[in-house]
CSV table of C-alpha atoms and ligand atoms in Angstrom, one decimal:
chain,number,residue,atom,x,y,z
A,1,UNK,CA,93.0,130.0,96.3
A,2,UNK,CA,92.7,128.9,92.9
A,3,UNK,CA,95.8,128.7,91.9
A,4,UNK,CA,95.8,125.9,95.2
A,5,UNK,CA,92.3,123.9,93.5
A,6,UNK,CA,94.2,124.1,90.0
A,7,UNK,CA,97.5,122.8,91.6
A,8,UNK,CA,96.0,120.4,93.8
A,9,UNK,CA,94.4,118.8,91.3
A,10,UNK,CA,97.0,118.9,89.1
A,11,UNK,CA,98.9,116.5,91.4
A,12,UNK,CA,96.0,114.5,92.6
A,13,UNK,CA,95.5,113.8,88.8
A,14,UNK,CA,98.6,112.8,88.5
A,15,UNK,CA,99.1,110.3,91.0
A,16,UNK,CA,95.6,108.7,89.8
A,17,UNK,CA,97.6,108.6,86.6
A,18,UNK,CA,100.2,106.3,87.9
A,19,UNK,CA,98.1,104.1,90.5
A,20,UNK,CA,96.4,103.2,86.7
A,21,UNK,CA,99.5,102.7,85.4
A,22,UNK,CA,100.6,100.3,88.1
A,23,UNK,CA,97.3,98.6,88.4
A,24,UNK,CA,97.4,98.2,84.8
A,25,UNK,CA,101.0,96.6,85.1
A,26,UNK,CA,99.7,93.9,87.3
A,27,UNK,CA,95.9,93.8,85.9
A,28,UNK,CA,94.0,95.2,89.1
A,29,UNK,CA,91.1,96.9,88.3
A,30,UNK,CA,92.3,101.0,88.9
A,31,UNK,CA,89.0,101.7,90.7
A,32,UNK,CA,90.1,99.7,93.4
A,33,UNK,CA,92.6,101.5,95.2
A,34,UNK,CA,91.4,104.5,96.9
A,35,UNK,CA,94.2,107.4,96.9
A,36,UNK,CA,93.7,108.6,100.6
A,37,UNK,CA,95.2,112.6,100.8
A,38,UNK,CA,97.0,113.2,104.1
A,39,UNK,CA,96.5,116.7,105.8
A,40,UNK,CA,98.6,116.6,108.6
A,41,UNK,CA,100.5,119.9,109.5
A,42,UNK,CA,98.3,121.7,106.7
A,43,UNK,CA,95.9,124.0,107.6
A,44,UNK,CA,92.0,124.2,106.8
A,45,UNK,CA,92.8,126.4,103.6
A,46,UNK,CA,94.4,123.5,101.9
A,47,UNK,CA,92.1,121.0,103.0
A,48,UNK,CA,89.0,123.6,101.9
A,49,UNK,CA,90.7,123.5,98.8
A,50,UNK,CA,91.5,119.7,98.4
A,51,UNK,CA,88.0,119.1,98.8
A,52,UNK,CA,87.3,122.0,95.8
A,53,UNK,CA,89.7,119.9,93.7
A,54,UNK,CA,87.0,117.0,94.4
A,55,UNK,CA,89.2,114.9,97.2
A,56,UNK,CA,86.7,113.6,99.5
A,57,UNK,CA,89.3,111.1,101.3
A,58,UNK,CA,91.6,112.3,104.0
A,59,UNK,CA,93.7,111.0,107.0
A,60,UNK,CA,95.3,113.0,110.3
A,61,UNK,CA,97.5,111.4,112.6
A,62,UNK,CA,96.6,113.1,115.6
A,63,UNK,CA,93.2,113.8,116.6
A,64,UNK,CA,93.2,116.9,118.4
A,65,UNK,CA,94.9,118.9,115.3
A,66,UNK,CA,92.3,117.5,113.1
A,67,UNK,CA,89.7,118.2,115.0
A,68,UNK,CA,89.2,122.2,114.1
A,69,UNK,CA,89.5,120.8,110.1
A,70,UNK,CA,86.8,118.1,110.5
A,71,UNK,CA,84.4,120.8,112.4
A,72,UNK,CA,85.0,123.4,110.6
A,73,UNK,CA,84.2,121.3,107.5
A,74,UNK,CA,81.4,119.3,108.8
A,75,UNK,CA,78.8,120.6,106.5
A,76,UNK,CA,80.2,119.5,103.5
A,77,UNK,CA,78.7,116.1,102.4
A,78,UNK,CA,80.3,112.9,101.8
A,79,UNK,CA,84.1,114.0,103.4
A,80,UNK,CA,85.8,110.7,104.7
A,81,UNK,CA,88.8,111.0,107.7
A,82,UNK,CA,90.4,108.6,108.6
A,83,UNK,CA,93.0,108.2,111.4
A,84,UNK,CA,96.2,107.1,110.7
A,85,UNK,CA,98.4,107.7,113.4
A,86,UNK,CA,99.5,106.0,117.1
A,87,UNK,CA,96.4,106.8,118.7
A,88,UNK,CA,97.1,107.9,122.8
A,89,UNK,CA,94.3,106.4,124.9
A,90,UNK,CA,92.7,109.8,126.1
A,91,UNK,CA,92.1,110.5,122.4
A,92,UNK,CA,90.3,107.2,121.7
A,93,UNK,CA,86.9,109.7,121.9
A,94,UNK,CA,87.6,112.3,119.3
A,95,UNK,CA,88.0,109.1,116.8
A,96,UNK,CA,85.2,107.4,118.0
A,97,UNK,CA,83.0,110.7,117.3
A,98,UNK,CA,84.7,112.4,114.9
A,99,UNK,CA,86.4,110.2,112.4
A,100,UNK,CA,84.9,107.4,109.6
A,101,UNK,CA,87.4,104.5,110.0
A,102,UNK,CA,90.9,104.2,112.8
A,103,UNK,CA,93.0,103.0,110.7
A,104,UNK,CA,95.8,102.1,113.2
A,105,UNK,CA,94.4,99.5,116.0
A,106,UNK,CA,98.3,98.9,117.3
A,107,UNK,CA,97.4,97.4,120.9
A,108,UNK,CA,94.6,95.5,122.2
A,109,UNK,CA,93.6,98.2,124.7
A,110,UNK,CA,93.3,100.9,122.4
A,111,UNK,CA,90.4,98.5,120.7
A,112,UNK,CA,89.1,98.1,124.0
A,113,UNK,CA,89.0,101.5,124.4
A,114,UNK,CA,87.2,102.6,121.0
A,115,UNK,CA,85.2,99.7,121.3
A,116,UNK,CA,83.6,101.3,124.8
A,117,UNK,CA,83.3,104.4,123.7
A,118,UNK,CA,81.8,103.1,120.7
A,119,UNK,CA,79.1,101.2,122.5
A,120,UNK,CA,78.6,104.4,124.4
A,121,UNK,CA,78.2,106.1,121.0
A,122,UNK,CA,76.0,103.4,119.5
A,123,UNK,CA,78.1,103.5,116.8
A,124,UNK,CA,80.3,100.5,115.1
A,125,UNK,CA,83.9,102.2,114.4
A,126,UNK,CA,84.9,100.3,111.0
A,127,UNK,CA,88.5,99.7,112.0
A,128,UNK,CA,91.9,98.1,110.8
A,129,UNK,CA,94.8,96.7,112.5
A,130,UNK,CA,98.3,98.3,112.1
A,131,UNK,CA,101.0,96.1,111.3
A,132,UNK,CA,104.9,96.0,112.4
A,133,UNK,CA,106.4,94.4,109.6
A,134,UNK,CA,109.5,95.5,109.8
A,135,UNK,CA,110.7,95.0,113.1
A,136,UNK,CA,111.4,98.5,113.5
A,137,UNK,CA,111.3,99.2,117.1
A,138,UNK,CA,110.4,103.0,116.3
A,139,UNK,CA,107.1,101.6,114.2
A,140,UNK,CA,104.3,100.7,115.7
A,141,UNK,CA,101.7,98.3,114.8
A,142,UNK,CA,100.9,94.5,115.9
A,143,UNK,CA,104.3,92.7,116.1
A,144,UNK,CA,103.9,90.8,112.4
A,145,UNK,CA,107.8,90.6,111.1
A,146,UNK,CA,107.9,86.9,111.5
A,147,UNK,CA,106.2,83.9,112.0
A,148,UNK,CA,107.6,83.7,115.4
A,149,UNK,CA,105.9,87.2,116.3
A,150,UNK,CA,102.8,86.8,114.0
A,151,UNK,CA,102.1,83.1,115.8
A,152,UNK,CA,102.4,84.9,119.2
A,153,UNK,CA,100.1,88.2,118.0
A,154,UNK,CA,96.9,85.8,117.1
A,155,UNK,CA,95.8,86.0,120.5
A,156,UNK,CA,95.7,89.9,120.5
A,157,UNK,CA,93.8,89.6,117.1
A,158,UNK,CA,91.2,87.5,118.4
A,159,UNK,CA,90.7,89.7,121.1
A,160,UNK,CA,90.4,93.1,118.6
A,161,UNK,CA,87.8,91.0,116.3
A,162,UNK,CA,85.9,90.0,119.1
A,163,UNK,CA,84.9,93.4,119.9
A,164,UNK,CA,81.4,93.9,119.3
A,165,UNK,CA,81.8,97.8,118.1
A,166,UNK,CA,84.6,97.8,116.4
A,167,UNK,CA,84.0,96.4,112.5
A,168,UNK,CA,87.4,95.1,111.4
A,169,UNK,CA,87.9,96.3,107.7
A,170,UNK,CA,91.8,95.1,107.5
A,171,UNK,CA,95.3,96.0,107.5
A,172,UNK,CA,97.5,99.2,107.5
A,173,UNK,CA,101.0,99.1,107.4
A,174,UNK,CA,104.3,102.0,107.3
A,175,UNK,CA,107.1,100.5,106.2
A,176,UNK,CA,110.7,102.0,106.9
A,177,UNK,CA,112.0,105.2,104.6
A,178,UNK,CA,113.8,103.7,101.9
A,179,UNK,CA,115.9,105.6,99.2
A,180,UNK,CA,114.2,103.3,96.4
A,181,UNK,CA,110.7,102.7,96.4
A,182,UNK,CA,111.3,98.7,95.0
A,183,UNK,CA,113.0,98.5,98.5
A,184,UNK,CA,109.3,98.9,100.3
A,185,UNK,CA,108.1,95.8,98.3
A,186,UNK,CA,109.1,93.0,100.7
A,187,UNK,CA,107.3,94.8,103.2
A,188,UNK,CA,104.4,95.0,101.0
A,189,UNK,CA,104.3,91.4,100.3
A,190,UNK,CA,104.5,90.7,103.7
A,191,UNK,CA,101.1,92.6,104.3
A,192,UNK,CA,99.5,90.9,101.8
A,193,UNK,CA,100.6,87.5,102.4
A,194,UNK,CA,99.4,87.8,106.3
A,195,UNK,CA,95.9,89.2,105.1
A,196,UNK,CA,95.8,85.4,103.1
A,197,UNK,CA,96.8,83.7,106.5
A,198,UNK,CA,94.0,85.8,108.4
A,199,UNK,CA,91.7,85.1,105.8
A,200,UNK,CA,91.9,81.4,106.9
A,201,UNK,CA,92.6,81.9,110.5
A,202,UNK,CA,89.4,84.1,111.0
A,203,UNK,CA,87.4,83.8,108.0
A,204,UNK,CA,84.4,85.6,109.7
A,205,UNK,CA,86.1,88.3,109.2
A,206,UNK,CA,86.8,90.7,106.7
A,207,UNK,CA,91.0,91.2,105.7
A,208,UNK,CA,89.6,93.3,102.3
A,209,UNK,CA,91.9,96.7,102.9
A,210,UNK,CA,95.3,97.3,102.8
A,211,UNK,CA,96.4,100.3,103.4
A,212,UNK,CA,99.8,100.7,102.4
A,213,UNK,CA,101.9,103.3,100.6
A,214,UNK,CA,103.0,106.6,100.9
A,215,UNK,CA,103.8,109.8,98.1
A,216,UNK,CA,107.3,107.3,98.2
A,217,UNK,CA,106.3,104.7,97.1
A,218,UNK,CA,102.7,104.0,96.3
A,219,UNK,CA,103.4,102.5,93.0
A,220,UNK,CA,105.0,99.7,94.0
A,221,UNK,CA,102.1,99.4,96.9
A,222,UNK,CA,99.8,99.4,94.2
A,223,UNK,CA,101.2,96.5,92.1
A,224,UNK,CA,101.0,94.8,95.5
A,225,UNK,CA,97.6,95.1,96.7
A,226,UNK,CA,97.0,98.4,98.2
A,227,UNK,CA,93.6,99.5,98.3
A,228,UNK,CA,93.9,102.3,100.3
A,229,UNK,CA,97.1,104.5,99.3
A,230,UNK,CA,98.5,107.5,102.1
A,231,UNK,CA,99.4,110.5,99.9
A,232,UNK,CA,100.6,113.6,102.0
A,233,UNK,CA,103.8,115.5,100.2
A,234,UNK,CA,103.0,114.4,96.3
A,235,UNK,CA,99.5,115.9,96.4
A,236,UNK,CA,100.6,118.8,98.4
A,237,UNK,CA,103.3,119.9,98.8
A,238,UNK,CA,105.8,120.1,101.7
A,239,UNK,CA,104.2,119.6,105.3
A,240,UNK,CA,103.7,123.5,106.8
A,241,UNK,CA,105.2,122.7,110.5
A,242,UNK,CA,106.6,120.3,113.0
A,243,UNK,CA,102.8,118.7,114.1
A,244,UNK,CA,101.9,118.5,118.0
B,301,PLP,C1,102.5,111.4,106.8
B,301,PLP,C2,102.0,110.0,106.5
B,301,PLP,C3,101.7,109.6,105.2
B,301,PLP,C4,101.9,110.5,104.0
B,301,PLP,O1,103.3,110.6,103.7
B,301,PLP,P1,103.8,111.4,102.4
B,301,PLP,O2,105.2,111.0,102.3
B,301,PLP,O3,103.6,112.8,102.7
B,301,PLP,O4,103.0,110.9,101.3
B,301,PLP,C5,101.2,108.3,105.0
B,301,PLP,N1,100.9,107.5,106.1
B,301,PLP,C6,101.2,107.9,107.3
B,301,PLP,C7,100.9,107.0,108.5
B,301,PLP,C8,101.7,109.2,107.6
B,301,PLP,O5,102.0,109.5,108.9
């Protein structure tokens, strides 16, 4: 086990190292980017000792595997989860009770959704919106890639930040697997330059997060704007098994 804290933390150090680095490179301020440590496929003894290396950030991508981790952990004060995965409609619950922020608002009835059980909850679910800038068809997300799709996605936007309980925070994105991190950056861009066009479309509401790269390439994410960064694999390790 504490061979795990030391070499967690190890890692976790390091990539803190480099998200300076990068900010530095482009003269953001370091503290704000928030390096969020992803524990899919790992079980409770890595997160138990992620949180002994002082993580207190983490994202799942499927509720009902996080579920036993978030319980079994709920004692320990100021642990964050997010969710960060394609969200199926009967799950919209466990989110809306168990997790801080959903990170991946892809469809206007999954909002609709939270945004009930929320009010049931009287809870407000700080939420973003998850971006397809790509054009991927195996991503999701809110078609984004061009102006054409953005233009014709507004309506679904205005629908999502009209929901009473649901707090829109800003924008997540997954861009394709690349070889070469540089090769994520257009995608990047793209992120940030649609959070300025949102900014002016809806200004009563707030675009501040992106939440954008992964252990591949959060450097160039950072230089770019990320203020929430996705590490799984560089903080630790390889994933254990195929998830649910
Ligand atoms: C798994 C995952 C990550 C982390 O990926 P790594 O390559 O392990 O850093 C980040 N974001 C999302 C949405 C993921 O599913």
């Amino acid at each position: 086990m504490e061979t795990l804290v030391r070499h967690i933390r190890e890692r976790y150090l390091r990539v803190e190292e480099q998200v300076a680095q990068s900010a530095f490179e482009v003269g953001r301020d370091p503290k704000a980017i928030r390096i969020l440590v992803v524990t899919k496929t790992q079980p409770l003894e890595v997160v138990k000792a992620s949180i002994e290396a002082g993580i207190t950030l983490f994202g799942e991508n499927y509720p009902e595997e996080a579920l036993p981790k978030i319980l079994a952990l709920q004692s320990q004060p100021g642990i964050e989860w997010h969710m960060i995965g394609h969200l199926q409609s009967r799950k919209a619950r466990i989110v809306v009770e168990h997790f801080s922020v959903m990170e991946t608002i892809d469809r206007v009835e999954i909002a609709e959704k939270l945004n009930r059980f929320a009010q049931g909850a009287n809870r407000v679910l700080p939420a973003m919106l998850e971006l397809n800038v790509s054009g991927e068809e195996s991503k999701f997300g809110l078609p984004a890639w061009d102006d054409q799709t953005f233009t014709s996605m507004l309506g679904a936007i205005e629908k999502v930040v009209s929901l009473p309980n649901l707090s829109i925070k800003g924008l997540m994105t997954m861009p394709p697997l690349f070889e070469k991190m540089e090769e994520s950056r257009p995608y990047f861009v793209k992120l940030r330059k649609i959070q300025d066009s949102l900014r002016k479309i809806f200004p009563q509401v707030c675009w501040d997060e992106l939440s954008m790269g992964t252990s591949a390439d959060f450097p160039v994410a950072v230089q770019e704007g990320a203020t929430i960064i996705r590490i799984g694999t560089a903080i630790l390790g390889p994933r254990r098994q195929k998830t649910v």
